[in-house]
């Protein structure tokens, strides 16, 4: 079978693209190396999302499930646990061959929506971090139930750290520290943190050492963390049970380097209709970049819509739009953004 469109990655971008390709009744296959839902499902299922339109807030796993259910309802086929290793355009047949760990496929168009690829939480590289990993040291959004009644130190100053602190404030004794002199997250989170009497926060404060000791059950776990104020150099030993490190993720998008796509850093260069340098191959979501790019759920969705519609124009060539138009030469000097679907 030749698929009209094969989408690599079933995160918010890929699933949004599928919604639009199915609206066009294109046969649509999504392959995901892990589980459908992307970062929502795998990185922050228990984090509330406050900036997705139409929801006051929604938990990561619930939002991820909605994306998947809608794409399935529209008739997309989603295969999980299938890692794509290669894509190559076949000029003779004008199709694209996609190879995964489970098989080989042929498609008339491909949408690359692989997000950050494989993720690994960034480490703080301080004494005790590796030793107590899994024994009090955690990464990302900590589970509220596990933290209930405990003393939690959240490390980091971006959205993830601020959200982690806010999500625990009702159940735990929370301290938040950040190395820099300013928070780096959304103003709304900063405002909530500063207004909360339940969160102790310290800027310009770094971790010196995570210390442990025998718990009541005899297990060796986190007991305290030594922190230092970078301005005054004063140190303090905080009694702590859980250290929630939220200083970002290392994204490994190495695999797309072998696919012949034009890259900018670790991202695929695309335009406003999500075209790449390979005819018939589009990119959307965190893996795609262009001037003014934001890595957000809402932009992943809108880029998915553009990529899905561009794949439609490319494959079906409806009268209104032609492939020629999609791949038109720039009209004016400096105008490198061809017109997309209306
Ligand atoms: C901790 C954290 C909190 C965040 N909170 C928010 C927030 O509150 N609001 C917001 O707007 N944004 C938030 N973001 C950012 C948001 O999650 C991303 O912008 C969004 O997930 C991008 O969607 P995507 O579909 O491009 O990528 P992803 O969600 O990363 O999905 C990509 C999918 O592709 C799959 N994949 C990767 N490589 C392959 C391969 N070779 N073969 C097959 N499948 C592959 C992956 O398994 C994954 O399922 C947050 C990010 C993090 C890390």
CSV table of C-alpha atoms and ligand atoms in Angstrom, one decimal:
chain,number,residue,atom,x,y,z
A,1,UNK,CA,0.0,0.0,0.0
A,2,UNK,CA,1.2,3.5,-0.7
A,3,UNK,CA,0.1,5.9,2.1
A,4,UNK,CA,-1.0,9.4,1.1
A,5,UNK,CA,0.8,10.7,4.1
A,6,UNK,CA,3.1,9.1,6.7
A,7,UNK,CA,3.6,11.1,9.8
A,8,UNK,CA,6.7,10.4,11.9
A,9,UNK,CA,5.9,11.2,15.6
A,10,UNK,CA,2.5,11.2,17.2
A,11,UNK,CA,2.9,14.2,19.5
A,12,UNK,CA,0.6,17.3,19.4
A,13,UNK,CA,2.1,18.4,16.0
A,14,UNK,CA,1.8,15.0,14.2
A,15,UNK,CA,-1.6,14.4,15.6
A,16,UNK,CA,-2.8,17.8,14.6
A,17,UNK,CA,-1.4,17.2,11.1
A,18,UNK,CA,-3.3,13.9,11.0
A,19,UNK,CA,-6.5,15.7,11.9
A,20,UNK,CA,-6.2,17.9,8.8
A,21,UNK,CA,-5.1,15.1,6.4
A,22,UNK,CA,-8.0,13.0,7.5
A,23,UNK,CA,-10.4,16.0,7.0
A,24,UNK,CA,-9.0,15.8,3.5
A,25,UNK,CA,-9.6,12.0,3.5
A,26,UNK,CA,-6.0,11.2,2.9
A,27,UNK,CA,-4.9,7.7,4.1
A,28,UNK,CA,-2.8,8.6,7.1
A,29,UNK,CA,-0.3,6.5,9.1
A,30,UNK,CA,1.4,7.8,12.2
A,31,UNK,CA,4.5,6.0,13.6
A,32,UNK,CA,5.8,6.8,17.1
A,33,UNK,CA,8.9,5.4,18.7
A,34,UNK,CA,7.2,5.5,22.2
A,35,UNK,CA,3.6,6.2,23.0
A,36,UNK,CA,1.2,8.6,21.2
A,37,UNK,CA,0.7,11.9,22.9
A,38,UNK,CA,4.4,13.1,22.8
A,39,UNK,CA,5.9,15.1,25.6
A,40,UNK,CA,2.4,15.5,27.2
A,41,UNK,CA,2.3,11.7,27.7
A,42,UNK,CA,5.9,10.9,28.4
A,43,UNK,CA,7.4,14.0,30.0
A,44,UNK,CA,4.7,15.8,32.0
A,45,UNK,CA,1.6,13.7,32.4
A,46,UNK,CA,0.9,15.0,35.9
A,47,UNK,CA,1.6,18.7,35.1
A,48,UNK,CA,-1.3,21.1,34.5
A,49,UNK,CA,-1.2,23.0,31.2
A,50,UNK,CA,-2.5,26.5,31.7
A,51,UNK,CA,-1.8,28.0,28.2
A,52,UNK,CA,-3.8,25.7,25.9
A,53,UNK,CA,-6.8,27.7,24.5
A,54,UNK,CA,-10.3,26.7,25.6
A,55,UNK,CA,-9.0,25.0,28.9
A,56,UNK,CA,-8.7,26.9,32.2
A,57,UNK,CA,-6.1,24.2,32.8
A,58,UNK,CA,-5.8,20.6,31.7
A,59,UNK,CA,-3.5,17.8,32.9
A,60,UNK,CA,-0.8,16.7,30.5
A,61,UNK,CA,-2.0,13.1,30.2
A,62,UNK,CA,-5.6,14.2,29.7
A,63,UNK,CA,-4.7,16.6,26.9
A,64,UNK,CA,-2.4,14.0,25.3
A,65,UNK,CA,-5.2,11.5,25.3
A,66,UNK,CA,-7.6,14.0,23.7
A,67,UNK,CA,-5.2,14.5,20.8
A,68,UNK,CA,-4.9,10.8,20.3
A,69,UNK,CA,-8.6,10.0,20.5
A,70,UNK,CA,-9.4,12.8,18.1
A,71,UNK,CA,-6.8,11.6,15.5
A,72,UNK,CA,-8.1,8.0,15.9
A,73,UNK,CA,-11.7,9.1,15.6
A,74,UNK,CA,-10.9,10.8,12.4
A,75,UNK,CA,-9.6,7.5,11.0
A,76,UNK,CA,-5.8,7.9,11.3
A,77,UNK,CA,-3.8,4.7,12.0
A,78,UNK,CA,-1.4,5.1,14.9
A,79,UNK,CA,1.4,2.6,15.5
A,80,UNK,CA,3.3,2.9,18.7
A,81,UNK,CA,6.7,1.5,19.7
A,82,UNK,CA,7.9,1.9,16.1
A,83,UNK,CA,11.1,3.9,15.7
A,84,UNK,CA,11.7,5.5,12.3
A,85,UNK,CA,15.3,5.2,11.3
A,86,UNK,CA,15.4,6.5,7.7
A,87,UNK,CA,13.5,8.3,5.0
A,88,UNK,CA,14.6,8.7,1.4
A,89,UNK,CA,12.9,10.1,-1.6
A,90,UNK,CA,12.6,7.8,-4.7
A,91,UNK,CA,12.7,10.1,-7.7
A,92,UNK,CA,11.7,7.3,-10.1
A,93,UNK,CA,8.3,6.6,-8.3
A,94,UNK,CA,7.9,10.1,-6.8
A,95,UNK,CA,7.3,8.5,-3.4
A,96,UNK,CA,9.1,8.6,-0.1
A,97,UNK,CA,10.4,5.4,1.5
A,98,UNK,CA,10.3,5.3,5.3
A,99,UNK,CA,12.1,2.6,7.2
A,100,UNK,CA,11.3,1.8,10.9
A,101,UNK,CA,12.5,-0.8,13.4
A,102,UNK,CA,9.4,-2.8,12.4
A,103,UNK,CA,9.1,-2.4,8.6
A,104,UNK,CA,9.4,-0.3,5.5
A,105,UNK,CA,6.7,1.9,4.0
A,106,UNK,CA,6.0,3.9,0.9
A,107,UNK,CA,4.2,7.2,1.1
A,108,UNK,CA,3.3,10.0,-1.3
A,109,UNK,CA,4.2,12.6,1.4
A,110,UNK,CA,5.8,12.6,4.8
A,111,UNK,CA,5.4,14.9,7.8
A,112,UNK,CA,8.3,14.9,10.2
A,113,UNK,CA,6.9,15.7,13.7
A,114,UNK,CA,9.5,14.1,15.9
A,115,UNK,CA,9.6,16.8,18.5
A,116,UNK,CA,12.9,16.8,20.5
A,117,UNK,CA,13.5,13.1,19.5
A,118,UNK,CA,14.8,11.3,22.6
A,119,UNK,CA,14.8,13.3,25.8
A,120,UNK,CA,17.0,13.3,28.8
A,121,UNK,CA,16.6,15.6,31.8
A,122,UNK,CA,19.5,18.0,32.2
A,123,UNK,CA,21.6,17.3,35.3
A,124,UNK,CA,22.9,19.8,37.8
A,125,UNK,CA,26.2,17.8,38.2
A,126,UNK,CA,26.5,18.4,42.0
A,127,UNK,CA,27.7,15.9,44.7
A,128,UNK,CA,24.9,13.6,45.8
A,129,UNK,CA,22.8,14.0,42.6
A,130,UNK,CA,23.8,10.7,41.0
A,131,UNK,CA,24.1,8.9,44.3
A,132,UNK,CA,20.5,9.7,45.4
A,133,UNK,CA,18.8,9.5,42.0
A,134,UNK,CA,15.6,7.6,42.6
A,135,UNK,CA,16.1,7.8,46.4
A,136,UNK,CA,14.8,11.4,46.8
A,137,UNK,CA,16.4,13.0,43.7
A,138,UNK,CA,13.8,13.2,40.9
A,139,UNK,CA,13.6,15.0,37.5
A,140,UNK,CA,10.6,16.9,36.0
A,141,UNK,CA,7.2,17.2,37.6
A,142,UNK,CA,7.2,15.2,40.9
A,143,UNK,CA,4.2,13.1,41.7
A,144,UNK,CA,2.0,15.1,44.2
A,145,UNK,CA,1.0,12.0,46.2
A,146,UNK,CA,4.6,10.8,46.7
A,147,UNK,CA,5.4,14.3,47.9
A,148,UNK,CA,2.5,14.6,50.3
A,149,UNK,CA,3.7,15.9,53.7
A,150,UNK,CA,7.3,16.0,52.6
A,151,UNK,CA,9.9,18.8,52.4
A,152,UNK,CA,10.6,19.3,48.7
A,153,UNK,CA,13.3,21.4,47.1
A,154,UNK,CA,12.5,22.4,43.5
A,155,UNK,CA,15.6,23.4,41.5
A,156,UNK,CA,15.3,25.6,38.4
A,157,UNK,CA,13.8,28.9,37.3
A,158,UNK,CA,11.9,28.2,34.1
A,159,UNK,CA,8.3,27.2,33.5
A,160,UNK,CA,8.8,23.6,34.6
A,161,UNK,CA,10.3,24.5,37.9
A,162,UNK,CA,7.8,27.2,38.7
A,163,UNK,CA,4.9,24.8,37.8
A,164,UNK,CA,6.4,22.0,39.9
A,165,UNK,CA,6.6,24.3,42.9
A,166,UNK,CA,3.0,25.6,42.4
A,167,UNK,CA,1.6,22.1,41.9
A,168,UNK,CA,3.0,20.9,45.2
A,169,UNK,CA,2.2,23.9,47.4
A,170,UNK,CA,-1.0,22.5,48.8
A,171,UNK,CA,0.5,19.1,49.7
A,172,UNK,CA,4.2,19.7,50.6
A,173,UNK,CA,6.6,22.1,52.3
A,174,UNK,CA,8.1,23.7,49.1
A,175,UNK,CA,11.4,25.5,48.6
A,176,UNK,CA,12.3,26.8,45.2
A,177,UNK,CA,15.8,27.9,44.2
A,178,UNK,CA,17.2,29.4,41.0
A,179,UNK,CA,20.8,30.3,40.2
A,180,UNK,CA,20.0,33.5,38.3
A,181,UNK,CA,18.7,36.8,39.6
A,182,UNK,CA,15.5,36.6,37.6
A,183,UNK,CA,12.9,33.9,37.0
A,184,UNK,CA,12.7,32.7,33.4
A,185,UNK,CA,9.2,31.4,33.3
A,186,UNK,CA,5.8,32.9,32.5
A,187,UNK,CA,4.8,36.1,34.4
A,188,UNK,CA,1.6,34.4,35.6
A,189,UNK,CA,3.6,31.6,37.3
A,190,UNK,CA,6.1,34.1,38.8
A,191,UNK,CA,3.2,36.2,40.2
A,192,UNK,CA,1.6,33.1,41.8
A,193,UNK,CA,4.9,32.0,43.3
A,194,UNK,CA,5.6,35.4,44.8
A,195,UNK,CA,2.0,35.6,46.1
A,196,UNK,CA,2.1,32.1,47.7
A,197,UNK,CA,2.9,32.1,51.4
A,198,UNK,CA,3.4,28.3,51.1
A,199,UNK,CA,6.5,28.5,48.8
A,200,UNK,CA,9.8,29.7,50.1
A,201,UNK,CA,11.8,30.9,47.1
A,202,UNK,CA,15.4,32.1,46.7
A,203,UNK,CA,17.0,33.6,43.6
A,204,UNK,CA,20.8,33.7,43.0
A,205,UNK,CA,21.0,30.5,44.9
A,206,UNK,CA,22.8,27.4,43.8
A,207,UNK,CA,23.0,23.8,45.0
A,208,UNK,CA,26.3,22.9,46.7
A,209,UNK,CA,25.6,19.3,47.8
A,210,UNK,CA,22.8,16.8,48.2
A,211,UNK,CA,23.3,14.9,51.5
A,212,UNK,CA,21.6,11.6,52.6
A,213,UNK,CA,21.5,9.3,55.4
A,214,UNK,CA,19.6,6.3,56.9
A,215,UNK,CA,15.8,6.8,57.0
A,216,UNK,CA,13.5,5.3,59.6
A,217,UNK,CA,13.4,2.1,57.5
A,218,UNK,CA,17.2,2.1,57.3
A,219,UNK,CA,17.2,3.1,53.7
A,220,UNK,CA,19.8,5.6,52.5
A,221,UNK,CA,17.9,8.6,51.0
A,222,UNK,CA,18.0,12.4,50.7
A,223,UNK,CA,18.0,14.1,54.1
A,224,UNK,CA,19.3,17.6,53.3
A,225,UNK,CA,20.6,19.9,50.6
A,226,UNK,CA,23.3,22.5,51.1
A,227,UNK,CA,22.7,25.7,49.1
A,228,UNK,CA,24.7,28.8,48.6
A,229,UNK,CA,23.6,32.4,47.9
A,230,UNK,CA,25.8,33.5,45.0
A,231,UNK,CA,25.8,37.1,46.0
A,232,UNK,CA,26.6,36.9,49.7
A,233,UNK,CA,28.3,33.4,49.5
A,234,UNK,CA,26.4,32.4,52.6
A,235,UNK,CA,25.5,28.7,52.8
A,236,UNK,CA,22.6,27.0,54.4
A,237,UNK,CA,21.7,23.3,55.0
A,238,UNK,CA,18.0,22.8,54.2
A,239,UNK,CA,16.3,19.7,55.6
A,240,UNK,CA,14.8,18.1,52.5
A,241,UNK,CA,13.2,14.8,51.6
A,242,UNK,CA,12.7,15.2,47.8
A,243,UNK,CA,14.8,17.1,45.3
A,244,UNK,CA,12.9,17.9,42.1
A,245,UNK,CA,15.4,19.0,39.5
A,246,UNK,CA,13.8,21.0,36.6
A,247,UNK,CA,16.7,22.6,34.7
A,248,UNK,CA,15.6,21.6,31.2
A,249,UNK,CA,15.9,18.6,28.9
A,250,UNK,CA,18.6,17.6,26.5
A,251,UNK,CA,17.0,16.8,23.2
A,252,UNK,CA,18.6,14.3,21.0
A,253,UNK,CA,17.5,14.9,17.4
A,254,UNK,CA,20.5,13.2,15.9
A,255,UNK,CA,18.6,10.8,13.8
A,256,UNK,CA,17.1,13.4,11.4
A,257,UNK,CA,20.7,14.4,10.5
A,258,UNK,CA,20.8,11.2,8.3
A,259,UNK,CA,17.7,12.0,6.4
A,260,UNK,CA,19.1,14.6,4.0
A,261,UNK,CA,17.0,17.4,5.5
A,262,UNK,CA,18.4,20.9,5.8
A,263,UNK,CA,19.0,21.7,9.4
A,264,UNK,CA,19.5,24.7,11.6
A,265,UNK,CA,21.2,23.4,14.7
A,266,UNK,CA,19.2,20.3,15.7
A,267,UNK,CA,16.0,21.5,14.0
A,268,UNK,CA,14.7,21.1,10.4
A,269,UNK,CA,14.5,24.3,8.5
A,270,UNK,CA,11.0,24.9,7.2
A,271,UNK,CA,8.9,27.8,5.9
A,272,UNK,CA,5.5,29.1,6.7
A,273,UNK,CA,3.8,26.2,4.9
A,274,UNK,CA,6.1,23.8,6.7
A,275,UNK,CA,8.0,22.7,3.6
A,276,UNK,CA,11.5,21.3,3.9
A,277,UNK,CA,14.2,21.1,1.3
A,278,UNK,CA,12.9,17.7,0.1
A,279,UNK,CA,9.8,17.8,-2.1
A,280,UNK,CA,6.9,16.1,-0.4
A,281,UNK,CA,8.5,16.1,3.0
A,282,UNK,CA,7.1,18.6,5.6
A,283,UNK,CA,8.1,19.3,9.2
A,284,UNK,CA,6.2,20.7,12.1
A,285,UNK,CA,6.3,21.1,15.9
A,286,UNK,CA,9.4,21.3,18.0
A,287,UNK,CA,11.6,19.7,15.3
A,288,UNK,CA,10.8,22.5,12.8
A,289,UNK,CA,12.3,26.0,12.9
A,290,UNK,CA,11.8,29.3,11.0
A,291,UNK,CA,12.2,32.9,12.1
A,292,UNK,CA,10.1,33.7,15.1
A,293,UNK,CA,9.6,30.0,16.2
A,294,UNK,CA,8.0,29.2,19.5
A,295,UNK,CA,8.2,25.7,21.0
A,296,UNK,CA,4.7,25.5,22.4
A,297,UNK,CA,1.7,23.2,22.2
A,298,UNK,CA,-0.4,25.8,20.4
A,299,UNK,CA,2.3,26.4,17.7
A,300,UNK,CA,2.8,22.6,17.3
A,301,UNK,CA,-0.9,22.4,16.5
A,302,UNK,CA,-1.0,25.3,14.1
A,303,UNK,CA,2.1,24.0,12.3
A,304,UNK,CA,0.5,20.6,12.2
A,305,UNK,CA,-2.5,22.1,10.4
A,306,UNK,CA,-0.2,23.9,7.9
A,307,UNK,CA,1.8,20.7,7.3
A,308,UNK,CA,-1.3,18.6,6.8
A,309,UNK,CA,-2.8,21.0,4.3
A,310,UNK,CA,0.5,21.4,2.5
A,311,UNK,CA,0.8,17.6,2.2
A,312,UNK,CA,-2.8,17.6,0.7
A,313,UNK,CA,-1.8,20.2,-1.9
A,314,UNK,CA,1.3,18.3,-2.7
A,315,UNK,CA,-0.4,14.9,-3.1
A,316,UNK,CA,-3.8,15.8,-4.5
A,317,UNK,CA,-3.0,19.0,-6.4
A,318,UNK,CA,-6.5,20.4,-6.0
A,319,UNK,CA,-7.4,22.9,-8.7
A,320,UNK,CA,-7.3,25.8,-6.3
A,321,UNK,CA,-3.7,25.2,-5.4
A,322,UNK,CA,-0.9,23.5,-7.4
A,323,UNK,CA,2.4,21.9,-6.5
A,324,UNK,CA,3.9,24.7,-8.6
A,325,UNK,CA,2.3,27.2,-6.2
A,326,UNK,CA,3.5,25.3,-3.2
A,327,UNK,CA,7.0,25.3,-4.6
A,328,UNK,CA,6.8,28.7,-6.4
A,329,UNK,CA,9.9,30.8,-6.8
A,330,UNK,CA,9.9,33.8,-4.4
A,331,UNK,CA,7.8,36.6,-6.0
A,332,UNK,CA,9.9,39.5,-4.8
A,333,UNK,CA,13.5,39.8,-3.7
A,334,UNK,CA,13.6,38.9,0.0
A,335,UNK,CA,10.2,37.1,-0.1
A,336,UNK,CA,11.1,33.5,0.5
A,337,UNK,CA,7.8,32.4,1.9
A,338,UNK,CA,5.5,30.9,-0.7
A,339,UNK,CA,1.7,31.3,-0.3
A,340,UNK,CA,0.1,28.5,1.7
A,341,UNK,CA,-3.4,27.1,1.7
A,342,UNK,CA,-6.1,29.6,2.4
B,1,LIG,C1,8.4,19.6,31.1
B,1,LIG,C2,7.7,20.3,29.9
B,1,LIG,C3,6.6,21.1,30.1
B,1,LIG,C4,6.0,21.8,29.1
B,1,LIG,N1,4.8,22.5,29.3
B,1,LIG,C5,4.2,23.2,28.3
B,1,LIG,C6,3.1,23.9,28.5
B,1,LIG,O1,2.6,24.0,29.6
B,1,LIG,N2,2.5,24.6,27.4
B,1,LIG,C7,3.0,24.5,26.2
B,1,LIG,O2,2.5,25.1,25.2
B,1,LIG,N3,4.1,23.7,25.9
B,1,LIG,C8,4.7,23.1,26.9
B,1,LIG,N4,5.9,22.3,26.7
B,1,LIG,C9,6.3,22.2,25.3
B,1,LIG,C10,5.4,21.2,24.5
B,1,LIG,O3,5.3,20.0,25.1
B,1,LIG,C11,6.1,21.0,23.1
B,1,LIG,O4,6.2,22.2,22.4
B,1,LIG,C12,5.2,20.0,22.3
B,1,LIG,O5,5.1,18.8,22.9
B,1,LIG,C13,5.8,19.8,20.9
B,1,LIG,O6,5.0,18.9,20.2
B,1,LIG,P1,5.6,17.9,19.0
B,1,LIG,O7,4.5,17.1,18.5
B,1,LIG,O8,6.4,18.8,18.1
B,1,LIG,O9,6.7,17.1,19.8
B,1,LIG,P2,6.6,15.9,20.9
B,1,LIG,O10,5.5,16.2,21.9
B,1,LIG,O11,8.0,15.8,21.4
B,1,LIG,O12,6.2,14.6,20.1
B,1,LIG,C14,7.1,14.0,19.2
B,1,LIG,C15,6.8,12.5,19.1
B,1,LIG,O13,7.7,12.0,18.1
B,1,LIG,C16,8.1,10.7,18.6
B,1,LIG,N5,9.4,10.4,17.9
B,1,LIG,C17,10.6,11.1,18.0
B,1,LIG,N6,11.5,10.5,17.2
B,1,LIG,C18,10.9,9.5,16.5
B,1,LIG,C19,11.3,8.6,15.5
B,1,LIG,N7,12.6,8.6,15.0
B,1,LIG,N8,10.4,7.7,15.1
B,1,LIG,C20,9.1,7.7,15.5
B,1,LIG,N9,8.7,8.6,16.5
B,1,LIG,C21,9.5,9.5,17.0
B,1,LIG,C22,8.3,10.9,20.1
B,1,LIG,O14,8.2,9.6,20.7
B,1,LIG,C23,7.1,11.8,20.4
B,1,LIG,O15,5.9,11.1,20.8
B,1,LIG,C24,6.5,21.6,27.7
B,1,LIG,C25,7.7,20.9,27.5
B,1,LIG,C26,8.3,20.2,28.6
B,1,LIG,C27,9.5,19.4,28.3
